[in-house]
Structures are given as structure tokens and as C-alpha cells.
Coordinates of C-alpha atoms and ligand atoms in Angstrom, one line a residue:
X869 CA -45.4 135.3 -186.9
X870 CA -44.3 131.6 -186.5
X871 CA -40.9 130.8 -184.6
X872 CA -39.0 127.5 -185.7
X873 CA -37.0 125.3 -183.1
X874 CA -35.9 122.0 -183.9
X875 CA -33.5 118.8 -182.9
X876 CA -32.4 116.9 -185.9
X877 CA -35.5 116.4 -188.0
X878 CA -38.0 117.1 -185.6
X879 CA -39.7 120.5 -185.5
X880 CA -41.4 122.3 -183.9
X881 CA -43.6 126.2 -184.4
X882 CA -44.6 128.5 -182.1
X883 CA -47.5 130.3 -183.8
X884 CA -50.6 132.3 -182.7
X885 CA -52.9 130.2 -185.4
X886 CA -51.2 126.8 -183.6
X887 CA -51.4 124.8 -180.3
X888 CA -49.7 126.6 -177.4
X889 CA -46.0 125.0 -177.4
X890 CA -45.6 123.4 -173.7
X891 CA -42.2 124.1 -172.8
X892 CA -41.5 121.7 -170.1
X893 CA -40.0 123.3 -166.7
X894 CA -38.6 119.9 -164.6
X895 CA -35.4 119.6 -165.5
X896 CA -34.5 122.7 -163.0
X897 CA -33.1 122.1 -159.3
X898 CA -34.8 124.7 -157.9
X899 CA -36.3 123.8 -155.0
X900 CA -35.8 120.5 -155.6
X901 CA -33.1 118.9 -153.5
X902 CA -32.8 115.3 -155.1
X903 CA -31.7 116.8 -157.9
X904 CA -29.7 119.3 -157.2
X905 CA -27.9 116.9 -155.1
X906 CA -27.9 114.3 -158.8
X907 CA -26.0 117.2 -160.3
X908 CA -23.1 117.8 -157.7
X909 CA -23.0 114.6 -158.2
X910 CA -22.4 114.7 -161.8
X911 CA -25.3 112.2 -161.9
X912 CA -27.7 112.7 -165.0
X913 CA -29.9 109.7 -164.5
X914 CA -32.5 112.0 -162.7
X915 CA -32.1 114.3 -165.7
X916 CA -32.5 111.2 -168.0
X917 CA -35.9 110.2 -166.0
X918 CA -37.4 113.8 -165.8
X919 CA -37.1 114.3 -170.0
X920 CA -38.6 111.1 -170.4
X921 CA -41.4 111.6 -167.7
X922 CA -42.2 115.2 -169.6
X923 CA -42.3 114.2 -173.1
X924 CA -44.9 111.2 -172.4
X925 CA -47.0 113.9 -170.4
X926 CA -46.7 116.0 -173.8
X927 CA -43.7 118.4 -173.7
X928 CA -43.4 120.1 -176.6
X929 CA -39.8 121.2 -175.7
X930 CA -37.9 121.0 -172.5
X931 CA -36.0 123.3 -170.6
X932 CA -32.6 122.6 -169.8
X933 CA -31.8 124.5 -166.1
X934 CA -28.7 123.2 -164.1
X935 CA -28.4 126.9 -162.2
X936 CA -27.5 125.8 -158.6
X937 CA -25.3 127.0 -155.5
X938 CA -21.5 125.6 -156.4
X939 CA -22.7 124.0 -159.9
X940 CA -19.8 124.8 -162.5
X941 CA -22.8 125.8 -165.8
X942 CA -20.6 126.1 -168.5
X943 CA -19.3 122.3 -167.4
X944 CA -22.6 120.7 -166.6
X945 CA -24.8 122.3 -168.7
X946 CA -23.8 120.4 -172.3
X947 CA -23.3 117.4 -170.3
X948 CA -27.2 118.3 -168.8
X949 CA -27.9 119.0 -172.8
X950 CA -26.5 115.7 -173.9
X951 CA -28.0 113.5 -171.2
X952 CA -31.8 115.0 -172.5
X953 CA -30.6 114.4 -176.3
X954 CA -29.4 110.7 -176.1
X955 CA -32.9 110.5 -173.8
X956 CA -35.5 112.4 -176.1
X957 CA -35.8 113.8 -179.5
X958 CA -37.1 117.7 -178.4
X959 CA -36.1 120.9 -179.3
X960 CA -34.8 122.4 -176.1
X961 CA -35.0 125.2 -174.2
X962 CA -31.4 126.2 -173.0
X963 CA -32.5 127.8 -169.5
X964 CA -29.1 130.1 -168.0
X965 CA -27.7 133.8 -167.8
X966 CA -24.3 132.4 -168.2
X967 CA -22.7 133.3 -171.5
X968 CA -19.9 130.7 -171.4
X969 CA -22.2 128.0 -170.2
X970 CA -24.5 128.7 -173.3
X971 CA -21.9 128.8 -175.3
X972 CA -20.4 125.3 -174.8
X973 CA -24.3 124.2 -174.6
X974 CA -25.5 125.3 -178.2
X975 CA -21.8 124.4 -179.7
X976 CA -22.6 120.5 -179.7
X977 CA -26.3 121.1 -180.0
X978 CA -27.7 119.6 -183.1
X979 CA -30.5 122.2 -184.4
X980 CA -32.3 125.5 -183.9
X981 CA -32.8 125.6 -179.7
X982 CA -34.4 128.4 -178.2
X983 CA -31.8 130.6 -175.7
X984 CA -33.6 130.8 -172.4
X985 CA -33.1 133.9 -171.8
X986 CA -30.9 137.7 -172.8
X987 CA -32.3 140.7 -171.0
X988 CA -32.8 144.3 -171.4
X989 CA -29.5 145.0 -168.7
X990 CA -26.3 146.2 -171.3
X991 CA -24.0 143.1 -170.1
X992 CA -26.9 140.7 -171.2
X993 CA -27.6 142.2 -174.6
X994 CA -23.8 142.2 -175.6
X995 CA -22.7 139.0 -174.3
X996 CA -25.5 136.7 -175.4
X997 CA -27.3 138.5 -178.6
X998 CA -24.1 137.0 -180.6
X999 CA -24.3 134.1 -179.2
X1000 CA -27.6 133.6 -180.9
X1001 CA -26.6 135.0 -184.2
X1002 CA -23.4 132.9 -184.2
X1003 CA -25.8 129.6 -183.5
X1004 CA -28.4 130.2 -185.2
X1005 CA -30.7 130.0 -182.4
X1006 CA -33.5 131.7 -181.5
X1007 CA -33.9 133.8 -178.3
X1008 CA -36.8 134.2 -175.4
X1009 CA -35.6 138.1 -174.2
X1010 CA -36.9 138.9 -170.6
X1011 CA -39.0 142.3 -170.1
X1012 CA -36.7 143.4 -167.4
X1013 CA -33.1 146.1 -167.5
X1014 CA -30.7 146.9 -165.0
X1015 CA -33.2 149.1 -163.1
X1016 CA -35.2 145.4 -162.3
X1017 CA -39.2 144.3 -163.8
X1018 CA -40.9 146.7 -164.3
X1019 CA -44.8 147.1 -163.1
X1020 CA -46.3 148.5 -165.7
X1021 CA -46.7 147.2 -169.2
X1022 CA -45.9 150.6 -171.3
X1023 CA -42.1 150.1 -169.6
X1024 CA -42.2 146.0 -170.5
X1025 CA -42.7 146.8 -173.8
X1026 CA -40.3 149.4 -174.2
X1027 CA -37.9 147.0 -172.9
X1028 CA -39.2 144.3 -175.4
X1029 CA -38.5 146.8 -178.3
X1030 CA -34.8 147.5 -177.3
X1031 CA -34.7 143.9 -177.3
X1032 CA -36.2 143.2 -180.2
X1033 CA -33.9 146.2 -181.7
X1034 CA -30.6 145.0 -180.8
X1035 CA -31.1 141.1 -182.0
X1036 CA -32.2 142.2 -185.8
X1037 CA -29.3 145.2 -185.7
X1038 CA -27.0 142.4 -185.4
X1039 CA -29.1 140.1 -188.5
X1040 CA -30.9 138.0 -186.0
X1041 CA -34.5 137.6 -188.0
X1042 CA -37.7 138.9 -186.2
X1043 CA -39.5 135.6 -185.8
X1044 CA -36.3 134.4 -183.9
X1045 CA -37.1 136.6 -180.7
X1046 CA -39.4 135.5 -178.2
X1047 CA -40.9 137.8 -175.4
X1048 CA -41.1 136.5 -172.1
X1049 CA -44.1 138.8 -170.6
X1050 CA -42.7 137.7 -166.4
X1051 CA -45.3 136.3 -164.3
X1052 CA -44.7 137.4 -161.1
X1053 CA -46.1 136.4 -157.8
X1054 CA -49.8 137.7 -157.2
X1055 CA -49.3 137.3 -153.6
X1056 CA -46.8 139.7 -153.5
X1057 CA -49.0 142.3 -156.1
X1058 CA -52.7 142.0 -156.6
X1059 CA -51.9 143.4 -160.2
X1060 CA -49.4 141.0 -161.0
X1061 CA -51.7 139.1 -163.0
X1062 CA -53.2 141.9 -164.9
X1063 CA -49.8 143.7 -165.9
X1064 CA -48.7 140.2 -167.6
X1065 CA -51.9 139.7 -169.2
X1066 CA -51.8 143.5 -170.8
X1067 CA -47.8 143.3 -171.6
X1068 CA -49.0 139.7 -173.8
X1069 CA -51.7 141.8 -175.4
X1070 CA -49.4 144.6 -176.1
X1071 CA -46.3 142.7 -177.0
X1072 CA -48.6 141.0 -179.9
X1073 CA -50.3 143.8 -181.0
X1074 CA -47.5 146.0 -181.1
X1075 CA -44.3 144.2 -182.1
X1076 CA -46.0 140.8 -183.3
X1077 CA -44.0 138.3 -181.5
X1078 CA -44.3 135.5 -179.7
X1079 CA -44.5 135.6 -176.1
X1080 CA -43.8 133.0 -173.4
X1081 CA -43.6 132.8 -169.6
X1082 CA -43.2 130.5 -166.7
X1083 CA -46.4 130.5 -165.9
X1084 CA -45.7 129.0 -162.0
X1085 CA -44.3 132.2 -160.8
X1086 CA -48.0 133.6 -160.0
X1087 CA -48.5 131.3 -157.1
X1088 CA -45.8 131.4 -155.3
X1089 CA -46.5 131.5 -151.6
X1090 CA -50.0 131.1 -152.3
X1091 CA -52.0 127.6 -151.6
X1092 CA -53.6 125.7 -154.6
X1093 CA -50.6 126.7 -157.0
X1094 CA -51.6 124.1 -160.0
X1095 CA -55.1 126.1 -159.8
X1096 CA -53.7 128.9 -159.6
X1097 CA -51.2 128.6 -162.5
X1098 CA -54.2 126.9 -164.5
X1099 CA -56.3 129.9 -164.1
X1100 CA -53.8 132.1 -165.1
X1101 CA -52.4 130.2 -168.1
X1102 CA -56.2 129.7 -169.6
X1103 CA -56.1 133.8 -169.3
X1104 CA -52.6 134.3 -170.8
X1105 CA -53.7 132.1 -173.8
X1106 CA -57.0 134.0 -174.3
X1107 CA -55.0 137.4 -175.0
X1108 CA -52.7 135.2 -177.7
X1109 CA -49.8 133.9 -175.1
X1110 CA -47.7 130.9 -177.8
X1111 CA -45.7 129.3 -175.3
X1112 CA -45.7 128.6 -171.7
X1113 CA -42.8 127.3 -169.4
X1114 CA -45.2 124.7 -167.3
X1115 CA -45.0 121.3 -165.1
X1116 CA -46.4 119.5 -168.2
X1117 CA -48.3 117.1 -166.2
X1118 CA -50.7 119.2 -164.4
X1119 CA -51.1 121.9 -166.8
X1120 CA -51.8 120.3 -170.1
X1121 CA -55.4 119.8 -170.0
X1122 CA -56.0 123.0 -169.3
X1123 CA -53.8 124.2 -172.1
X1124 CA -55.1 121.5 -174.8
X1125 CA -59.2 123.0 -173.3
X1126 CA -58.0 126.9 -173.8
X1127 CA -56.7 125.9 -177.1
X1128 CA -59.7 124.7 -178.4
X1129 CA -62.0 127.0 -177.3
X1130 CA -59.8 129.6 -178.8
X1131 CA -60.0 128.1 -182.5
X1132 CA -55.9 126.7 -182.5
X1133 CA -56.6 123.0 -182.4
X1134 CA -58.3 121.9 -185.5
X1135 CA -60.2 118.6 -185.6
X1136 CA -59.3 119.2 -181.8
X1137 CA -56.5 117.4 -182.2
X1138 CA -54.8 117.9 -179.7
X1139 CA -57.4 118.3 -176.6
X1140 CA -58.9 114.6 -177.8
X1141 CA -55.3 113.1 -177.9
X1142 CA -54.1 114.9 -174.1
X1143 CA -58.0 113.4 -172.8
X1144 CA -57.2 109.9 -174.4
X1145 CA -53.6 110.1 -172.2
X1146 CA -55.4 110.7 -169.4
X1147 CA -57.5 107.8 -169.3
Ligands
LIG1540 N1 -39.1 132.6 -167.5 C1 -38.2 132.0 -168.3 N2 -37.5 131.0 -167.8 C2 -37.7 130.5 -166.6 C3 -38.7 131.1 -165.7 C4 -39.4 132.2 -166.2 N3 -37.0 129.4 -166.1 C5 -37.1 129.0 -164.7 C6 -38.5 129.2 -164.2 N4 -38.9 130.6 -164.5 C7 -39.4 128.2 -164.8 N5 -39.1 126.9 -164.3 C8 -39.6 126.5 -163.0 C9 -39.1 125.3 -162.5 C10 -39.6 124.8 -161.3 C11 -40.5 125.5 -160.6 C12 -41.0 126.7 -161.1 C13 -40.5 127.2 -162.3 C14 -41.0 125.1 -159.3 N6 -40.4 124.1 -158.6 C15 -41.0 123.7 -157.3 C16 -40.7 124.7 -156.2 O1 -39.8 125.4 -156.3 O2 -41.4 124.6 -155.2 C17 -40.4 122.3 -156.9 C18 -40.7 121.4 -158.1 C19 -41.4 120.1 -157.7 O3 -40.8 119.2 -157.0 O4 -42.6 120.0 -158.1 O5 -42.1 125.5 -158.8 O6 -40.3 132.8 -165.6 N7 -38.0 132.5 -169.5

């Protein structure tokens, strides 16, 4: 199964014969005061820096997250969106649960961005599944409903199918829908890592999708976290994970080595060109 994004003329494929896609995370004010404070501010120039920072550590896409205390989304997420397009030429990842702000984000977007993210929960389904039909886009659905995440694969993947369900019901193709497997925090459940790793499986042995995840959420509270999250993502690519939400800059050599070893970077390509950067 091989997902298309794209901005303008450049494309890009999520595939499980290919390189994992990075999907840059930075461009997000959580936890991140400078910029949230940019944002009040209705100051992109941090927003400017941070594409430009990710796509020379090799961001294959970036995710677009303006989600803050008192930040207006459906205002500053196009104007986010349009301070990364005049900055970068990615396909982006359009990161909020807000309907209207998605909307006014993918009406001036020029291409096939992915939706970050529709959920199992009833309001979520109807309010953003046409959205994605309407645009064209394609979708990353979350493996949680209104009763919360669940802790066990069998119900993630139940969740996946309704998903999955709904978007080609309404003519939205297959290859457009993109499972997000949730990391969650392993110091919070020692199975955490284990139930993600067996949902990935699943989701690509059952359905056949693609399947994504921001890979950070393992470590939180936990020391180490870039060794933790590198650990984990190395795992999550072994049992066919296609794209991962990631800091670009301290998780791309691990993703470029995991690719390799597992056959998806021919001439290794990509691993020679990420060790070259490096230098
Ligand atoms: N799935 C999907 N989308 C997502 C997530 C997911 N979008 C948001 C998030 N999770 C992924 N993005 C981030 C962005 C930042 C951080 C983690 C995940 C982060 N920030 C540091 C902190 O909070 O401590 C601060 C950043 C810094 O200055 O380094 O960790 O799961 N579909």
C-alpha cells in the first residue's frame, strides 16, 4: 500500500518497501514557551526558523501544531501553514482536532497534505472525514473512541477498522488513511511499548495500511528520552511502522540504520547520505 502527499511538484510516498517518512514534530508549542509565546504574538519567524532547521536535518514532512491555551486555530493555523510554505517546499502534516481550523488550513493549501488526525469518537468521524474527501487529502485516524485508548491491540484495531470503514463509505480511497498505532508513556505502563508494537503488526497484517506515531510519547517522565524514543522507533520499524512523528535531528540516524537493515534503502541511500550530514 503506498500513501501519496505532496506540495506543488514535490512528492512524497509512505510505503512499506521505502524509507520510513520522518514527519517532523517542532513546529508544536507544547512545552515549549518561546514559541508559544511567538504565536500570541502572531509572530511566525520562530515557525519560519524551526521548518527550515528540520528540513536540513531531513524532514520528510512537517507537522504543522499551533494547539495552545488562548490560541484562536482556525486563525493561526493557515497563517502557521503559510509561514512553513513560503519557508520550505514539504508536504505537511496538518496537526489539530479543530474542524474549522483544518478547514481554513487545507483551503489555501497547494497539494495532497496529510490531516493530523480524525478519531474513532462519533463528533470526530463526522466533522473531519469530509473534510478529507472534500480536499483531497489524506488522513492519519487515531486508535482511540469516546470511551479513551485502549490497552489492548484487538480493541485498537477494531477502532482502526471503523475508521478505515467510514473514510471509504464516504469515497475516501484506502491508501489515503493512515493508522496512528499511539505510543503511550512506558513509565506510566510497562506494556505500553509492547501493545503499540503488536497494534503496528496487526494494523499491517490485517487492514494493510500505513501506520504512524509520535514516537516521543514513550519517554515521557522517564530520563534518557532520545534513547528511549530511538529504541523504540528501531522496534516499531522492525514490525513495518512507515512513518514516524520525530525531533528529526536526534532520531534520524537511527531511522536511516533500521531502514537499512530492514532491506528499504537500496544502494543505502539514504543511511550514507544522513552519515555524510553528520560529519
Ligand atoms: N500522534 C499524532 N500526532 C501527534 C502526536 C501523536 N502530534 C503531537 C505529538 N503527538 C507529536 N509532537 C510532539 C511535539 C513535541 C514534543 C513531543 C511530541 C516534545 N516537546 C518537548 C517537551 O514537551 O518536553 C519540548 C520540545 C523541545 O524543546 O525539545 O516532547 O502521538 N498523530
Amino acid at each position: 500500500m503506498e500513501t501519496r502527499l505532496s506540495f506543488k511538484d514535490v512528492e512524497v510516498t509512505i510505503g512499506s518497501e521505502r524509507p520510513t517518512v520522518l514527519i517532523g514534530e517542532r513546529i508544536n508549542p507544547t512545552g515549549r514557551k518561546a514559541l508559544s509565546k511567538a504565536l500570541h504574538a502572531g509572530d511566525f519567524n520562530l515557525v519560519r526558523a524551526e521548518a527550515r532547521a528540520q528540513v536540513e536535518a531531513g524532514a520528510d514532512v512537517l507537522d504543522v501544531n499551533v494547539g495552545a491555551a488562548d490560541v484562536d486555530e482556525a486563525e493561526m493555523l493557515p497563517e502557521a501553514v503559510r509561514a512553513v510554505t513560503e519557508t520550505v517546499s514539504v508536504p505537511l502534516c496538518i496537526d489539530s482536532n479543530n474542524p474549522k481550523a483544518l478547514e481554513a488550513a487545507l483551503k489555501d493549501y497547494q497539494g495532497k497534505p496529510v490531516v493530523n488526525s480524525v478519531t474513532g469518537e462519533e463528533r470526530s468521524l463526522a466533522e473531519v472525514l469530509p473534510l478529507i474527501k472534500e480536499f483531497g487529502a489524506v488522513v492519519i485516524g487515531l486508535t482511540m473512541d469516546d470511551d479513551g485508548i485502549p490497552n489492548d491491540s484487538g480493541r485498537r484495531l477494531e477502532i482502526a477498522a471503523k475508521i478505515l470503514d467510514r473514510a471509504v463509505s464516504l469515497g475516501i480511497p484506502r491508501e489515503d488513511v493512515i493508522i496512528d498505532c499511539l505510543a503511550m508513556a512506558i513509565g506510566a505502563d510497562g506494556r505500553a511499548g509492547l501493545v503499540t508494537l503488536e497494534t503496528i503488526e496487526r494494523v499491517r497484517a490485517e487492514l494493510g495500511l500505513n501506520t504512524t506515531l509520535g514516537a516521543s510519547n514513550i519517554s515521557f517522565g522517564m530520563p534518557d528520552r532520545t534513547l528511549l524514543n530511538n529504541t523504540f522507533l528501531a522496534a516499531t520499524i522492525k514490525v513495518g511502522l512507515t512513518c514516524a512523528i520525530v525531533n528529526v535531528s536526534t532520531s534520524r540516524a537511527v531511522v536511516t540504520a533500521t531502514d537499512l537493515i530492514m532491506g528499504r534503502d537500496r544502494y543505502a541511500r539514504r543511511y550514507i547520505t544522513a552519515f555524510r550530514q553528520r560529519q
